[in-house]
XYZ file of N, CA and C in Angstrom:
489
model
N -4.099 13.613 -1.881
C -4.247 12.343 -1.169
C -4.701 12.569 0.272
N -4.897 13.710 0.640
C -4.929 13.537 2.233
C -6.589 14.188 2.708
N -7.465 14.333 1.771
C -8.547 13.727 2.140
C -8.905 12.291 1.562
N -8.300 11.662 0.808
C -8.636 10.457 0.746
C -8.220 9.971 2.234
N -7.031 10.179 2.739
C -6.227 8.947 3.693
C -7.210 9.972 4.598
N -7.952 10.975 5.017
C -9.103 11.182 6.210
C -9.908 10.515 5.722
N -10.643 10.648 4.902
C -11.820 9.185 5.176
C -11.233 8.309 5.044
N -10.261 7.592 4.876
C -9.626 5.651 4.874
C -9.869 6.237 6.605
N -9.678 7.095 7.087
C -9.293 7.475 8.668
C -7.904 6.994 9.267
N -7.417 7.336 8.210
C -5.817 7.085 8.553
C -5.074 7.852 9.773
N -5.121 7.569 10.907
C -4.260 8.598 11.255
C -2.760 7.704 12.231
N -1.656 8.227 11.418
C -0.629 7.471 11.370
C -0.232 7.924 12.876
N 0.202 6.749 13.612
C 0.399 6.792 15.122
C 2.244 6.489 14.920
N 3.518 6.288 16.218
C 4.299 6.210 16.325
C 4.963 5.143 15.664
N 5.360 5.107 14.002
C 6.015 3.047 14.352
C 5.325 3.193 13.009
N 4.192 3.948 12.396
C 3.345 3.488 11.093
C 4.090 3.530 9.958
N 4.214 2.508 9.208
C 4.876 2.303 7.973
C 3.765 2.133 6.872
N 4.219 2.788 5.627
C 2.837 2.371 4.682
C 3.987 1.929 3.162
N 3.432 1.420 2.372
C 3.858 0.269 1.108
C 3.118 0.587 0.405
N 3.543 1.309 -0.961
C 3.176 1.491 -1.821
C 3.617 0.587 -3.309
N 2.251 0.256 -3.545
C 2.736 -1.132 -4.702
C 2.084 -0.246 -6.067
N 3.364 -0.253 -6.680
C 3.209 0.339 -7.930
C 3.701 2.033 -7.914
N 4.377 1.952 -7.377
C 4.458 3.620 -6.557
C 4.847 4.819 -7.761
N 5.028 4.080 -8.743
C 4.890 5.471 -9.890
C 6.498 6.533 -9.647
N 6.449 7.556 -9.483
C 7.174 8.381 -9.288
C 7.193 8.735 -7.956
N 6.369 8.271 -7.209
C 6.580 8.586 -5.989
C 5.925 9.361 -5.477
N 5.084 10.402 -6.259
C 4.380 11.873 -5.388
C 3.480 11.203 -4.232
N 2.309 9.595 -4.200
C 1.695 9.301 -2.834
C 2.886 9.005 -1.656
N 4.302 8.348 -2.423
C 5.124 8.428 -0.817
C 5.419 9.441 -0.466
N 5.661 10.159 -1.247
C 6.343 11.964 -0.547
C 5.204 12.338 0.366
N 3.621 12.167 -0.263
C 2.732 12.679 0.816
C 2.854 12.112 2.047
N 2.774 10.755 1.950
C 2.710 9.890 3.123
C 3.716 10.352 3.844
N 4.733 10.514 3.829
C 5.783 10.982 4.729
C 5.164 12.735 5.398
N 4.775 13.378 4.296
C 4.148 14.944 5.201
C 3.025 14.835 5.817
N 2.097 13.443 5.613
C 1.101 13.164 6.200
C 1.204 12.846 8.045
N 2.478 12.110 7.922
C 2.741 11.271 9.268
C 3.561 9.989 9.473
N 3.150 9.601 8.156
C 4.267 8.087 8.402
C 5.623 8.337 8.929
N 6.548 7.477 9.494
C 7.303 7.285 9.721
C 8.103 6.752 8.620
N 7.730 5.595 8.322
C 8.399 5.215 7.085
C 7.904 5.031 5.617
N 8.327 5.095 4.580
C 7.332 4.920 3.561
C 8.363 4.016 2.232
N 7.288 3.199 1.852
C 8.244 2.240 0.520
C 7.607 1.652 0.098
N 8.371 1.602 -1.476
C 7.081 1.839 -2.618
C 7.869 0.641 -3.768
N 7.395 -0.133 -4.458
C 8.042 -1.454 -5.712
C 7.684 -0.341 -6.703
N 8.331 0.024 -7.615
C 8.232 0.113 -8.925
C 8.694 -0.702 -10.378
N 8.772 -1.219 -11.289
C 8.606 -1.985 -11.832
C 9.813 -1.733 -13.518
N 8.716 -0.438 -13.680
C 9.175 0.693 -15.118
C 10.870 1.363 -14.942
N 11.688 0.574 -16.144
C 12.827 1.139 -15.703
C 13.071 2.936 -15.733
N 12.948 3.305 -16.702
C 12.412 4.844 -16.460
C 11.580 5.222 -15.461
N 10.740 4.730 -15.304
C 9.748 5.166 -13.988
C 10.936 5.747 -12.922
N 11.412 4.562 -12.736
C 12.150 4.066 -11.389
C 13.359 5.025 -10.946
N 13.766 5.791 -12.238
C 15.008 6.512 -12.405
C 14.321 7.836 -11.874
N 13.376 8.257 -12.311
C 12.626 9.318 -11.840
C 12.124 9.730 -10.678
N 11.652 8.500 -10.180
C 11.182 8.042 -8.370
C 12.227 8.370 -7.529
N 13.453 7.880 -8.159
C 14.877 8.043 -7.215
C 15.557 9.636 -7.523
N 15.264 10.141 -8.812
C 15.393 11.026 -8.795
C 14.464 12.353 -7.964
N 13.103 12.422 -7.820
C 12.337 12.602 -7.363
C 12.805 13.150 -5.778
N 13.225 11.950 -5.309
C 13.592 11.557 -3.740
C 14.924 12.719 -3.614
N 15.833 12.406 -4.271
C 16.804 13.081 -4.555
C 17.172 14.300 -4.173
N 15.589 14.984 -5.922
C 15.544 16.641 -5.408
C 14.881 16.984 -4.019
N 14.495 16.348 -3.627
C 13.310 16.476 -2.618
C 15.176 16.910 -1.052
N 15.690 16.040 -1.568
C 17.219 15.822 -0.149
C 17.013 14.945 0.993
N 15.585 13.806 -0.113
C 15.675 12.467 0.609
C 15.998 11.109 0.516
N 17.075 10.613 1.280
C 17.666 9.331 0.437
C 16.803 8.457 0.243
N 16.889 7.922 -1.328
C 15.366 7.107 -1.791
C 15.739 5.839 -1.021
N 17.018 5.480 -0.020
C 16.949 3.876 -0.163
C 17.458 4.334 1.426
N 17.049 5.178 1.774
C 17.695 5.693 3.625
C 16.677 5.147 4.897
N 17.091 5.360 5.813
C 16.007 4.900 7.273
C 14.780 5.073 6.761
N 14.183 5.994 6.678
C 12.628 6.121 6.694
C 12.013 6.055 5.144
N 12.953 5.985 3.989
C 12.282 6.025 2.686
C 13.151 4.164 1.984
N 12.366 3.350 1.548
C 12.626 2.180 0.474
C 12.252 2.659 -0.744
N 12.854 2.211 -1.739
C 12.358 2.366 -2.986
C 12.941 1.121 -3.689
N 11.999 0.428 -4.166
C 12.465 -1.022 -4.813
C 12.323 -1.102 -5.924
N 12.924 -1.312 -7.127
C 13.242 -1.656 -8.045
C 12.781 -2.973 -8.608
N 12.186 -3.410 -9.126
C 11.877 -4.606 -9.345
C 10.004 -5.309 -9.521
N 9.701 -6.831 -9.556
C 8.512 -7.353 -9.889
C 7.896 -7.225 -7.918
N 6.706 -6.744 -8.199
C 5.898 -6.738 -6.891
C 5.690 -8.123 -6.615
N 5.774 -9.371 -7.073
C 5.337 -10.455 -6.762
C 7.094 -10.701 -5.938
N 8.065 -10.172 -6.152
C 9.219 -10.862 -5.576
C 9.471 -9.748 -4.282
N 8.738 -9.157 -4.186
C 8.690 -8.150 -2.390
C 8.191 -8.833 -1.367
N 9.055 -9.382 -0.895
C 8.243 -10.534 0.581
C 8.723 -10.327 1.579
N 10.012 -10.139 2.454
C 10.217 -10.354 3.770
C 10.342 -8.513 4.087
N 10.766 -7.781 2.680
C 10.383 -6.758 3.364
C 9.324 -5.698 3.524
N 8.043 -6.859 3.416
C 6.552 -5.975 3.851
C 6.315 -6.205 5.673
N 7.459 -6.675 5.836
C 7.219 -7.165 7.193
C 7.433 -6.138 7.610
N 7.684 -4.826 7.581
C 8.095 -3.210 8.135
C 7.170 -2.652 8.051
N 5.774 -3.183 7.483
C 4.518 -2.248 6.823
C 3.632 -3.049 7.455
N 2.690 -1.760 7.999
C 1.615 -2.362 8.190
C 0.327 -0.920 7.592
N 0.866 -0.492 6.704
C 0.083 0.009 5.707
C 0.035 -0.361 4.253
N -0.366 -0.550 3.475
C -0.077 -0.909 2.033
C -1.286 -0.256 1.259
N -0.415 0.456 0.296
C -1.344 0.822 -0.739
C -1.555 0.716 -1.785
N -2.737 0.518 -2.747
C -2.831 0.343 -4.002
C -3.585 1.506 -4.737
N -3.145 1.515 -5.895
C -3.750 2.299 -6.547
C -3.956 1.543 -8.025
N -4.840 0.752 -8.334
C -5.103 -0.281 -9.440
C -3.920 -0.385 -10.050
N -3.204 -1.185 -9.375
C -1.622 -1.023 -9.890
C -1.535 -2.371 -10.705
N -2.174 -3.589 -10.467
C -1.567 -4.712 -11.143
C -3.368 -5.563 -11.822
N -2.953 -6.720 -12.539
C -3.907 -7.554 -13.277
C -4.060 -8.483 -12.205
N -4.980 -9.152 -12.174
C -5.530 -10.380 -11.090
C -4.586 -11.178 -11.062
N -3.332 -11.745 -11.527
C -2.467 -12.957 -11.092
C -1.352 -12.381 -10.517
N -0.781 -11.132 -10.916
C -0.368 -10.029 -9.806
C -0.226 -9.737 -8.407
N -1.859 -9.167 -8.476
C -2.632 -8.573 -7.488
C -2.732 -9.664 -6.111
N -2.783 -11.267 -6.639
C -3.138 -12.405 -6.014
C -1.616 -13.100 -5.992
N -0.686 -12.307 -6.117
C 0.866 -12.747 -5.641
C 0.758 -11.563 -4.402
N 0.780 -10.454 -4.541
C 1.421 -9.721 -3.646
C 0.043 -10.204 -2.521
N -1.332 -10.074 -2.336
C -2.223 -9.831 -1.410
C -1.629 -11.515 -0.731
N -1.381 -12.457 -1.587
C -0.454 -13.522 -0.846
C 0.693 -13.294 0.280
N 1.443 -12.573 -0.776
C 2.457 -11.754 0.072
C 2.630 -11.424 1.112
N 1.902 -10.277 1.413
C 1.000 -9.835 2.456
C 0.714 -10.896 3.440
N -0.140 -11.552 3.143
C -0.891 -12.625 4.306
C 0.423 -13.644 4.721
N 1.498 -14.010 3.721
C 2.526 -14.558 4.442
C 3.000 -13.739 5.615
N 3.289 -12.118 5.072
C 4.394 -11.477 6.107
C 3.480 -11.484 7.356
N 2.127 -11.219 7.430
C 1.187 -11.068 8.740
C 1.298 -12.662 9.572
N 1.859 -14.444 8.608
C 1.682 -14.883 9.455
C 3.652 -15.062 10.117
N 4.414 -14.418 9.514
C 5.325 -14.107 9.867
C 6.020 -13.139 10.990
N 5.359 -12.425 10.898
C 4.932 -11.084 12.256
C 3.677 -10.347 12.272
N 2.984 -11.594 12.879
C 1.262 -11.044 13.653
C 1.555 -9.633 13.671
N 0.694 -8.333 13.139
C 0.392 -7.238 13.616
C -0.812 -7.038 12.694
N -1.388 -5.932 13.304
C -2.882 -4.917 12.991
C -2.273 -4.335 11.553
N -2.892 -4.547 10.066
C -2.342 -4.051 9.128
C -3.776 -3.445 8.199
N -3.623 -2.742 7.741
C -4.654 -1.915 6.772
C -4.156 -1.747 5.547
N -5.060 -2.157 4.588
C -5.251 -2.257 3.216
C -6.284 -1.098 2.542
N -5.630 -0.490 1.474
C -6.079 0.944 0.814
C -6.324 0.261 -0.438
N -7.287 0.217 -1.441
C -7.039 0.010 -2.203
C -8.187 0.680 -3.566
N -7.847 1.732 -4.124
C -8.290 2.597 -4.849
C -8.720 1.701 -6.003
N -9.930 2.031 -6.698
C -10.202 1.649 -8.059
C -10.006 -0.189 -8.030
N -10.767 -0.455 -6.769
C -10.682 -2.512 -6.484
C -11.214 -3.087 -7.466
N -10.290 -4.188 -8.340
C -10.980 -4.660 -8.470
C -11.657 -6.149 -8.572
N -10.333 -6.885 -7.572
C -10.372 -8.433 -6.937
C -10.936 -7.999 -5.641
N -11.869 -7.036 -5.140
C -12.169 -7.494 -3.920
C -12.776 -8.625 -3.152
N -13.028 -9.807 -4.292
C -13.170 -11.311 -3.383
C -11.980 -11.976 -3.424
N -10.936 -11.687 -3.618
C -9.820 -12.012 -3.292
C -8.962 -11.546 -2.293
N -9.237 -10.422 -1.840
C -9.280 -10.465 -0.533
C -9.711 -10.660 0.539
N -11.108 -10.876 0.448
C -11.990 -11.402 0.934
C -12.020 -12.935 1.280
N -11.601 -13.587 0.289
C -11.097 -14.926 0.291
C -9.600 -15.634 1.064
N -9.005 -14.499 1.520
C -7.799 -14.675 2.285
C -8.166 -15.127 3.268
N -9.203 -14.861 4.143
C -9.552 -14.754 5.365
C -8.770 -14.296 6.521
N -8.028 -13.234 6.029
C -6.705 -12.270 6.472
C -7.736 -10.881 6.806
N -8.515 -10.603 6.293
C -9.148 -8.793 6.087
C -10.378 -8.773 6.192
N -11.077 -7.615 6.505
C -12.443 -7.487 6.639
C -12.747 -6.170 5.892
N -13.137 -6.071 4.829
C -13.540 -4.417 4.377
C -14.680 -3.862 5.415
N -13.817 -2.507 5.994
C -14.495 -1.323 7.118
C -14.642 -0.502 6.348
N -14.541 0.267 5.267
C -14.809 1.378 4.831
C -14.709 1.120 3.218
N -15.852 1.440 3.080
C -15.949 2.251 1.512
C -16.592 3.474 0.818
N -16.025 4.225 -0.043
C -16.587 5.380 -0.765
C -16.114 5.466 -1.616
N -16.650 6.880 -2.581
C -16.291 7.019 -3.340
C -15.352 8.345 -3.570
N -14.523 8.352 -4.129
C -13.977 9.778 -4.663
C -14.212 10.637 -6.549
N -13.950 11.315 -6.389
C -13.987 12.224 -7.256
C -15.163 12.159 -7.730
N -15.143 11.610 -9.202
C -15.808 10.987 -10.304
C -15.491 9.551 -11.037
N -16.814 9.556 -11.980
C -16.160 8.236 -12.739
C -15.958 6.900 -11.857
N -17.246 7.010 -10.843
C -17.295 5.668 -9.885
C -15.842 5.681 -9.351
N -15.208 6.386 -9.172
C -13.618 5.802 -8.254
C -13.956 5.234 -7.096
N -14.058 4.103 -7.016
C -14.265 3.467 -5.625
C -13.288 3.351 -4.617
N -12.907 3.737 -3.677
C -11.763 3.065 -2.459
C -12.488 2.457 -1.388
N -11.615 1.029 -1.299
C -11.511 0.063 -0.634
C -10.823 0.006 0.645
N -11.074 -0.009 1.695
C -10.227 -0.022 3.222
C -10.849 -1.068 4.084
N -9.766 -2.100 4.218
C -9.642 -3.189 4.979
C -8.867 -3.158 5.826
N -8.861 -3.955 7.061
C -7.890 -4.142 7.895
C -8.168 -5.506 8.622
N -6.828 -6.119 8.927
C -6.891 -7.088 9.338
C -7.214 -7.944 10.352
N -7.714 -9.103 10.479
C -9.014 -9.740 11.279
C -8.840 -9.037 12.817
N -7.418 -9.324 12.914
C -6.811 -9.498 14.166
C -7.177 -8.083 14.576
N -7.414 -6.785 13.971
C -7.533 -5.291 14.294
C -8.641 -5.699 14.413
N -9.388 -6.058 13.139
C -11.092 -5.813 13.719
C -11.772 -6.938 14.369
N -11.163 -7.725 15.607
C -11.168 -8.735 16.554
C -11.631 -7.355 17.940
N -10.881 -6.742 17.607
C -10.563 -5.654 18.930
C -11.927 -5.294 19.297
Protein backbone atom coordinates (compact mmCIF):
# COMPACT_ATOMS: atom_id res chain seq x y z
CA UNK A 1 0.00 0.00 0.00
CA UNK A 2 2.57 2.59 0.41
CA UNK A 3 3.33 3.30 -3.06
CA UNK A 4 -0.16 3.54 -3.73
CA UNK A 5 -0.74 6.17 -0.65
CA UNK A 6 2.78 8.07 -2.54
CA UNK A 7 1.04 8.71 -5.54
CA UNK A 8 -2.64 9.46 -3.72
CA UNK A 9 0.48 11.87 -2.20
CA UNK A 10 -0.52 11.10 1.07
CA UNK A 11 1.66 12.40 3.43
CA UNK A 12 0.06 12.12 6.87
CA UNK A 13 0.79 15.42 8.91
CA UNK A 14 0.07 15.77 12.96
CA UNK A 15 -3.86 15.03 13.85
CA UNK A 16 -4.32 12.66 10.37
CA UNK A 17 -6.91 10.10 10.86
CA UNK A 18 -7.82 7.71 7.95
CA UNK A 19 -11.33 5.29 7.77
CA UNK A 20 -11.30 2.38 6.32
CA UNK A 21 -14.74 1.13 4.92
CA UNK A 22 -14.81 -2.42 4.50
CA UNK A 23 -11.52 -2.97 6.27
CA UNK A 24 -11.28 -6.77 5.81
CA UNK A 25 -8.82 -8.07 8.32
CA UNK A 26 -7.20 -5.15 8.73
CA UNK A 27 -3.63 -5.54 6.98
CA UNK A 28 -4.44 -1.55 5.02
CA UNK A 29 -5.00 -0.25 8.84
CA UNK A 30 -1.93 -1.85 10.27
CA UNK A 31 -0.11 -0.11 7.26
CA UNK A 32 -1.68 3.11 7.77
CA UNK A 33 -0.58 3.28 11.23
CA UNK A 34 3.45 2.36 10.02
CA UNK A 35 2.78 4.74 7.31
CA UNK A 36 2.04 7.82 9.67
CA UNK A 37 -1.43 8.10 10.71
CA UNK A 38 -2.15 8.86 13.95
CA UNK A 39 -5.26 7.21 14.11
CA UNK A 40 -6.77 4.54 12.05
CA UNK A 41 -10.56 2.86 11.89
CA UNK A 42 -11.99 0.59 9.84
CA UNK A 43 -16.36 -0.88 9.67
CA UNK A 44 -16.28 -4.40 9.00
CA UNK A 45 -19.41 -6.09 8.39
CA UNK A 46 -18.43 -10.25 8.11
CA UNK A 47 -18.90 -11.83 11.45
CA UNK A 48 -15.81 -14.00 11.03
CA UNK A 49 -14.06 -11.36 9.23
CA UNK A 50 -14.41 -9.21 12.22
CA UNK A 51 -13.12 -11.84 14.79
CA UNK A 52 -9.96 -12.00 12.83
CA UNK A 53 -9.45 -8.09 12.39
CA UNK A 54 -9.63 -7.98 16.26
CA UNK A 55 -7.67 -10.78 16.45
CA UNK A 56 -5.15 -9.49 14.03
CA UNK A 57 -4.84 -6.19 16.24
CA UNK A 58 -4.36 -8.34 19.15
CA UNK A 59 -1.29 -10.33 17.88
CA UNK A 60 0.08 -7.30 16.56
CA UNK A 61 -0.19 -5.82 20.98
CA UNK A 62 -2.63 -3.33 19.55
CA UNK A 63 -5.86 -2.59 21.23
CA UNK A 64 -8.36 -2.99 18.27
CA UNK A 65 -10.88 -0.55 20.08
CA UNK A 66 -7.85 1.76 22.00
CA UNK A 67 -6.79 5.67 21.41
CA UNK A 68 -5.34 5.46 18.08
CA UNK A 69 -6.99 2.11 16.57
CA UNK A 70 -11.39 1.78 16.05
CA UNK A 71 -12.58 -1.23 14.79
CA UNK A 72 -16.38 -1.36 14.18
CA UNK A 73 -18.39 -4.07 13.94
CA UNK A 74 -21.33 -3.58 12.10
CA UNK A 75 -23.43 -2.04 8.59
CA UNK A 76 -21.21 0.92 7.00
CA UNK A 77 -24.40 2.79 6.31
CA UNK A 78 -24.96 3.06 10.34
CA UNK A 79 -21.15 4.76 10.91
CA UNK A 80 -22.01 8.49 11.23
CA UNK A 81 -20.90 10.69 14.05
CA UNK A 82 -17.86 8.73 14.28
CA UNK A 83 -16.30 9.74 10.81
CA UNK A 84 -16.13 12.99 12.36
CA UNK A 85 -12.35 11.87 13.68
CA UNK A 86 -11.40 11.18 9.94
CA UNK A 87 -10.45 13.11 7.56
CA UNK A 88 -9.05 10.30 5.49
CA UNK A 89 -11.33 7.55 4.22
CA UNK A 90 -10.68 4.70 2.29
CA UNK A 91 -12.17 2.44 -0.11
CA UNK A 92 -11.28 -0.40 -1.63
CA UNK A 93 -14.53 -1.45 -3.91
CA UNK A 94 -15.98 -2.36 -0.75
CA UNK A 95 -19.81 -1.85 -1.26
CA UNK A 96 -22.82 -1.89 -4.27
CA UNK A 97 -24.19 1.63 -5.33
CA UNK A 98 -27.04 2.01 -2.54
CA UNK A 99 -24.26 1.34 -0.01
CA UNK A 100 -21.62 3.26 -1.42
CA UNK A 101 -24.38 6.34 -1.67
CA UNK A 102 -25.23 5.84 2.24
CA UNK A 103 -21.80 6.12 3.52
CA UNK A 104 -20.36 8.98 0.69
CA UNK A 105 -23.76 10.65 2.35
CA UNK A 106 -22.31 9.97 5.49
CA UNK A 107 -19.37 11.55 4.90
CA UNK A 108 -20.80 14.83 3.49
CA UNK A 109 -23.07 14.97 6.69
CA UNK A 110 -19.96 14.62 9.12
CA UNK A 111 -17.97 17.49 6.85
CA UNK A 112 -21.19 19.66 7.33
CA UNK A 113 -20.96 18.80 10.97
CA UNK A 114 -17.21 19.64 11.45
CA UNK A 115 -15.97 21.72 8.36
CA UNK A 116 -12.42 20.24 7.72
CA UNK A 117 -10.02 19.48 4.54
CA UNK A 118 -10.90 15.62 3.97
CA UNK A 119 -9.53 13.20 1.18
CA UNK A 120 -11.17 10.42 -0.45
CA UNK A 121 -9.12 7.14 -1.77
CA UNK A 122 -11.01 5.16 -3.62
CA UNK A 123 -9.54 2.04 -5.45
CA UNK A 124 -11.35 0.13 -8.27
CA UNK A 125 -14.37 3.43 -8.49
CA UNK A 126 -17.05 2.72 -9.47
CA UNK A 127 -19.93 5.55 -8.64
CA UNK A 128 -17.55 8.19 -9.42
CA UNK A 129 -20.59 10.56 -10.42
CA UNK A 130 -21.76 10.14 -7.23
CA UNK A 131 -19.35 11.72 -5.83
CA UNK A 132 -19.13 14.06 -8.03
CA UNK A 133 -22.71 14.82 -7.56
CA UNK A 134 -22.25 15.64 -3.81
CA UNK A 135 -20.78 18.77 -4.59
CA UNK A 136 -18.59 17.96 -1.41
CA UNK A 137 -15.20 16.70 -3.67
CA UNK A 138 -13.23 17.40 -6.59
CA UNK A 139 -11.20 14.37 -8.14
CA UNK A 140 -7.15 15.62 -8.08
CA UNK A 141 -5.59 12.54 -8.91
CA UNK A 142 -5.95 9.56 -10.92
CA UNK A 143 -3.95 6.37 -12.03
CA UNK A 144 -3.57 3.35 -12.42
CA UNK A 145 -2.03 0.44 -10.45
CA UNK A 146 -0.87 -2.87 -11.09
CA UNK A 147 -2.90 -4.53 -13.78
CA UNK A 148 -6.29 -5.36 -14.98
CA UNK A 149 -7.25 -1.49 -15.36
CA UNK A 150 -7.11 -1.02 -11.37
CA UNK A 151 -8.03 2.43 -11.34
CA UNK A 152 -7.55 4.75 -8.04
CA UNK A 153 -9.55 7.58 -7.43
CA UNK A 154 -8.29 10.65 -5.08
CA UNK A 155 -10.53 13.41 -4.17
CA UNK A 156 -10.51 15.93 -1.70
CA UNK A 157 -12.75 18.23 -0.48
CA UNK A 158 -13.98 21.58 -2.08
CA UNK A 159 -12.98 23.44 0.88
CA UNK A 160 -9.02 21.89 0.46
CA UNK A 161 -9.10 22.48 -3.14
CA UNK A 162 -10.57 26.23 -2.53
CA UNK A 163 -6.95 26.80 -1.10
Amino acid sequence: IYPLLDRCHCRPKEGDAIFDFGCGKGSAMITFLDYGFEKVGGVEYADNVYEILISNFEKLGINPKGKNVACIHGDAALVRHELDEYNWFYFYDPFERELFQKVIDNICDSLERKPRNVHLIDILPRFHEYIQASGKFVLTNQFDIMTRQRVVDVYVSIREFEK
